[in-house]
Coordinates of C-alpha atoms and ligand atoms in Angstrom, one line a residue:
M1 CA -13.2 -7.9 -18.2
I2 CA -10.5 -8.6 -15.7
F3 CA -7.8 -5.9 -15.8
T4 CA -5.5 -5.7 -12.9
V5 CA -3.2 -2.8 -11.9
A6 CA -0.6 -3.5 -9.2
I7 CA 1.0 -0.5 -7.5
D8 CA 3.8 -1.0 -5.0
G9 CA 6.2 1.2 -3.2
P10 CA 7.2 2.7 0.1
A11 CA 5.0 4.8 2.5
A12 CA 3.9 8.2 1.3
A13 CA 5.3 7.9 -2.2
G14 CA 1.9 8.7 -3.8
K15 CA 0.6 5.1 -4.2
G16 CA -2.7 5.9 -2.5
T17 CA -3.5 9.0 -4.5
I18 CA -2.5 7.3 -7.8
S19 CA -4.5 4.2 -7.0
K20 CA -7.6 6.1 -6.2
A21 CA -7.4 8.2 -9.4
V22 CA -6.7 5.1 -11.6
A23 CA -9.7 3.3 -10.0
Q24 CA -11.9 6.3 -10.7
D25 CA -10.7 6.9 -14.3
Y26 CA -11.0 3.3 -15.4
G27 CA -13.9 2.2 -13.3
L28 CA -11.8 -0.4 -11.3
A29 CA -12.4 -1.5 -7.7
H30 CA -9.6 -0.4 -5.4
L31 CA -8.0 -2.2 -2.5
D32 CA -5.4 -0.5 -0.3
T33 CA -3.8 -3.6 1.0
G34 CA -1.8 -1.6 3.7
L35 CA -5.2 -1.3 5.5
L36 CA -5.3 -5.0 6.0
Y37 CA -2.0 -5.0 7.7
R38 CA -2.9 -1.9 9.6
A39 CA -6.1 -3.5 10.8
V40 CA -4.1 -6.6 12.0
G41 CA -1.6 -4.2 13.7
W42 CA -4.4 -2.4 15.4
R43 CA -5.9 -5.6 16.8
V44 CA -2.4 -6.6 18.0
L45 CA -2.1 -3.3 19.8
Q46 CA -5.3 -4.2 21.6
G47 CA -3.7 -7.4 22.9
E48 CA -4.5 -10.0 20.2
A49 CA -1.9 -12.4 18.9
P50 CA -0.9 -11.6 15.3
V51 CA -2.1 -14.7 13.5
A52 CA -5.3 -14.8 15.4
A53 CA -5.8 -11.1 14.6
A54 CA -5.3 -11.8 10.9
M55 CA -7.9 -14.7 11.0
A56 CA -10.4 -12.6 12.9
L57 CA -10.4 -9.6 10.4
E58 CA -13.8 -8.5 9.3
A59 CA -14.8 -6.0 6.6
G60 CA -15.8 -3.5 9.3
D61 CA -12.2 -3.5 10.6
L62 CA -11.1 -1.6 7.5
S63 CA -13.7 1.2 7.8
H64 CA -12.0 3.0 10.7
D65 CA -9.6 5.1 8.7
D66 CA -9.0 7.5 11.6
R67 CA -7.8 4.8 14.0
L68 CA -5.8 2.9 11.3
R69 CA -3.9 5.9 10.0
T70 CA -1.8 6.7 13.1
P71 CA 2.0 6.4 13.3
E72 CA 1.7 3.7 16.0
V73 CA -0.6 1.6 13.9
A74 CA 1.7 2.0 10.8
Q75 CA 4.6 0.6 12.8
A76 CA 2.5 -2.2 14.2
A77 CA 1.4 -3.0 10.7
S78 CA 5.0 -3.2 9.4
E79 CA 5.9 -5.5 12.4
V80 CA 3.0 -8.0 11.8
A81 CA 3.7 -7.9 8.0
V82 CA 7.1 -9.6 8.7
L83 CA 5.3 -12.8 9.8
P84 CA 4.7 -15.3 6.9
E85 CA 1.6 -16.8 8.7
V86 CA 0.0 -13.4 8.9
R87 CA 0.7 -12.7 5.2
E88 CA -0.7 -16.1 4.2
K89 CA -4.0 -15.4 6.0
L90 CA -4.4 -12.3 4.0
L91 CA -3.5 -13.8 0.6
D92 CA -6.8 -15.3 -0.6
F93 CA -8.8 -12.2 0.1
Q94 CA -6.4 -10.1 -1.9
R95 CA -6.2 -12.5 -4.8
K96 CA -10.0 -12.8 -5.0
F97 CA -10.3 -9.1 -4.9
A98 CA -7.8 -8.8 -7.8
R99 CA -9.8 -11.2 -10.0
R100 CA -13.1 -9.5 -9.6
D101 CA -15.1 -8.9 -12.7
G102 CA -14.6 -5.4 -14.0
G103 CA -11.0 -5.3 -12.9
A104 CA -9.1 -3.9 -9.9
V105 CA -6.2 -1.8 -8.7
L106 CA -4.4 -3.0 -5.6
D107 CA -1.7 -1.1 -3.9
G108 CA 0.8 -2.3 -1.3
R109 CA 4.4 -3.7 -1.1
D110 CA 4.1 -7.2 -2.8
I111 CA 1.3 -6.8 -5.3
G112 CA 3.3 -7.1 -8.4
T113 CA 5.7 -9.8 -7.0
V114 CA 3.4 -12.1 -4.9
I115 CA -0.3 -11.2 -5.0
C116 CA -0.7 -10.5 -8.7
P117 CA 2.4 -11.6 -10.5
D118 CA 0.3 -11.6 -13.8
A119 CA -1.1 -8.1 -13.4
D120 CA -1.7 -6.2 -16.6
V121 CA 0.1 -3.1 -15.4
K122 CA 2.8 -3.0 -12.6
L123 CA 4.0 0.2 -11.2
F124 CA 6.6 0.9 -8.4
V125 CA 6.0 4.3 -7.1
T126 CA 8.8 5.7 -5.0
A127 CA 10.4 9.0 -3.8
S128 CA 13.3 10.0 -1.5
A129 CA 12.8 9.3 2.2
D130 CA 13.0 13.1 2.9
A131 CA 10.3 13.9 0.4
R132 CA 8.0 11.2 1.7
A133 CA 8.6 12.1 5.3
E134 CA 7.7 15.7 4.6
R135 CA 4.5 14.7 2.9
R136 CA 3.5 12.4 5.7
F137 CA 4.4 15.1 8.3
L138 CA 2.1 17.6 6.6
E139 CA -0.7 15.0 6.4
L140 CA -0.4 14.2 10.1
E141 CA -0.2 17.8 11.0
A142 CA -3.4 18.6 9.0
K143 CA -5.1 15.8 11.0
G144 CA -4.0 17.3 14.3
I145 CA -1.6 14.4 15.1
G146 CA 1.3 16.1 16.9
V147 CA 4.7 14.6 15.8
S148 CA 8.0 16.2 14.9
R149 CA 9.5 16.1 11.3
A150 CA 12.5 14.2 12.7
Q151 CA 10.2 11.5 14.3
V152 CA 8.2 11.1 11.0
L153 CA 11.5 10.7 9.0
A154 CA 12.8 8.1 11.6
D155 CA 9.5 6.2 11.4
V156 CA 9.5 6.2 7.5
Q157 CA 13.1 4.9 7.5
A158 CA 12.4 2.2 10.1
R159 CA 9.4 1.0 8.1
D160 CA 11.3 1.1 4.8
A161 CA 14.2 -1.0 6.3
R162 CA 11.8 -3.5 7.9
D163 CA 9.5 -3.8 4.8
S164 CA 12.4 -4.2 2.4
S165 CA 14.6 -6.5 4.4
R166 CA 12.1 -9.1 5.6
D167 CA 12.3 -12.6 4.1
A168 CA 8.5 -13.0 3.4
A169 CA 7.4 -11.0 0.3
P170 CA 9.8 -8.0 0.8
M171 CA 9.1 -4.6 -0.7
V172 CA 10.8 -4.7 -4.1
A173 CA 9.9 -3.6 -7.6
A174 CA 8.8 -6.5 -9.8
E175 CA 11.2 -7.1 -12.7
D176 CA 8.5 -6.0 -15.1
A177 CA 7.3 -3.0 -13.1
V178 CA 7.7 0.6 -14.3
T179 CA 9.3 2.7 -11.6
I180 CA 7.9 6.2 -11.1
D181 CA 10.0 8.5 -8.8
T182 CA 7.8 11.2 -7.5
T183 CA 10.5 13.1 -5.5
N184 CA 10.4 16.1 -7.9
M185 CA 7.1 15.3 -9.6
S186 CA 3.7 16.9 -9.1
I187 CA 0.9 14.5 -8.6
E188 CA -0.6 15.7 -11.9
A189 CA 2.6 14.8 -13.7
A190 CA 2.8 11.4 -12.0
L191 CA -0.9 10.8 -13.0
D192 CA -0.2 11.8 -16.6
R193 CA 2.6 9.2 -16.7
V194 CA 0.5 6.5 -15.2
R195 CA -2.4 7.2 -17.6
E196 CA 0.0 7.0 -20.5
I197 CA 1.3 3.6 -19.3
I198 CA -2.2 2.2 -18.7
G199 CA -3.5 3.7 -22.0
L200 CA -0.8 1.9 -24.0
K201 CA -1.6 -1.4 -22.3
L202 CA -5.3 -1.1 -22.9
Q203 CA -4.6 -0.4 -26.6
A204 CA -2.4 -3.4 -27.0
Ligands
LIG1 O1 0.7 1.1 2.8 P1 0.7 1.3 4.3 O2 1.7 2.3 4.7 O3 -0.6 1.6 4.8 O4 1.2 -0.1 4.9 C1 1.4 -0.4 6.3 C2 2.4 -1.5 6.5 O5 1.8 -2.7 6.0 C3 3.7 -1.4 5.7 O6 4.7 -0.7 6.4 C4 4.1 -2.8 5.4 C5 2.8 -3.6 5.4 N1 2.3 -3.9 4.1 C6 2.8 -5.1 3.5 O7 3.7 -5.7 4.1 N2 2.4 -5.5 2.3 C7 1.4 -4.9 1.7 N3 1.0 -5.3 0.5 C8 0.9 -3.7 2.2 C9 1.4 -3.2 3.4

C-alpha cells in the first residue's frame, strides 16, 4: 500500500506532533523535511556553500536533533530554502521517501503543493504567530536555550515572511488541503480532527 499524508504549515503550529502521531497510528514512515533544510543550514553556518552543502547531505546529518533545533539553524534553514538549486537537490530524496511501500507522512512547507501533489490526504496546520511563538519559546526554555519571548516572535515572523514570499515553492496551503487552525485547539482536539479526516479517506 502507498498511502501518503502531506502536512504543511508554519513553524510551531503543531505539524511535528501531528505527523508523529499519524505515523504511529497508521504505521507510516515519517519524514520531517524541515530537518533536511536545517541540516543544509547547519553546514552553511560551518562555512560550506549552500548547493554544495545540499549535495553533501548524508543520513547522519539528520540525526543531530540538538544542534539542528536551534534558532540560528532555523533561520539559516529558511535562508537556504529560498534557493531553487538547494530545493532541487532535496527533491528526489523526498519524493522517493513519499513513495515507499507501506506509506508515509511528510511534513514541511511545500509537501502538498510540490513534493506530493497527489497525496491522499493534505493538511495545512496553522496557528496565530503569537500562539506559535509562545509554544516555541516554552520549548526552547525547556531545553535551556536562553532567548526572550520578543526575540522568538520576531524570528517566527521573519521566517513566516521569508518562507511564504519566496518564488521557489513558497509556503502555501494546497487548494485541496484541509486547514486546521490550532490557535485555540488542544493537541488532542487537533489529533481527533486529523484522525477523522484520514479515517474518511481510508474508508473511501
Ligand atoms: O519545519 P522547520 O521549522 O524545521 O523548517 C525549517 C525551515 O526549512 C523553514 O523555515 C523553511 C524550510 N523548509 C522548506 O522550505 N520546505 C520544507 N518542506 C520544509 C522546511
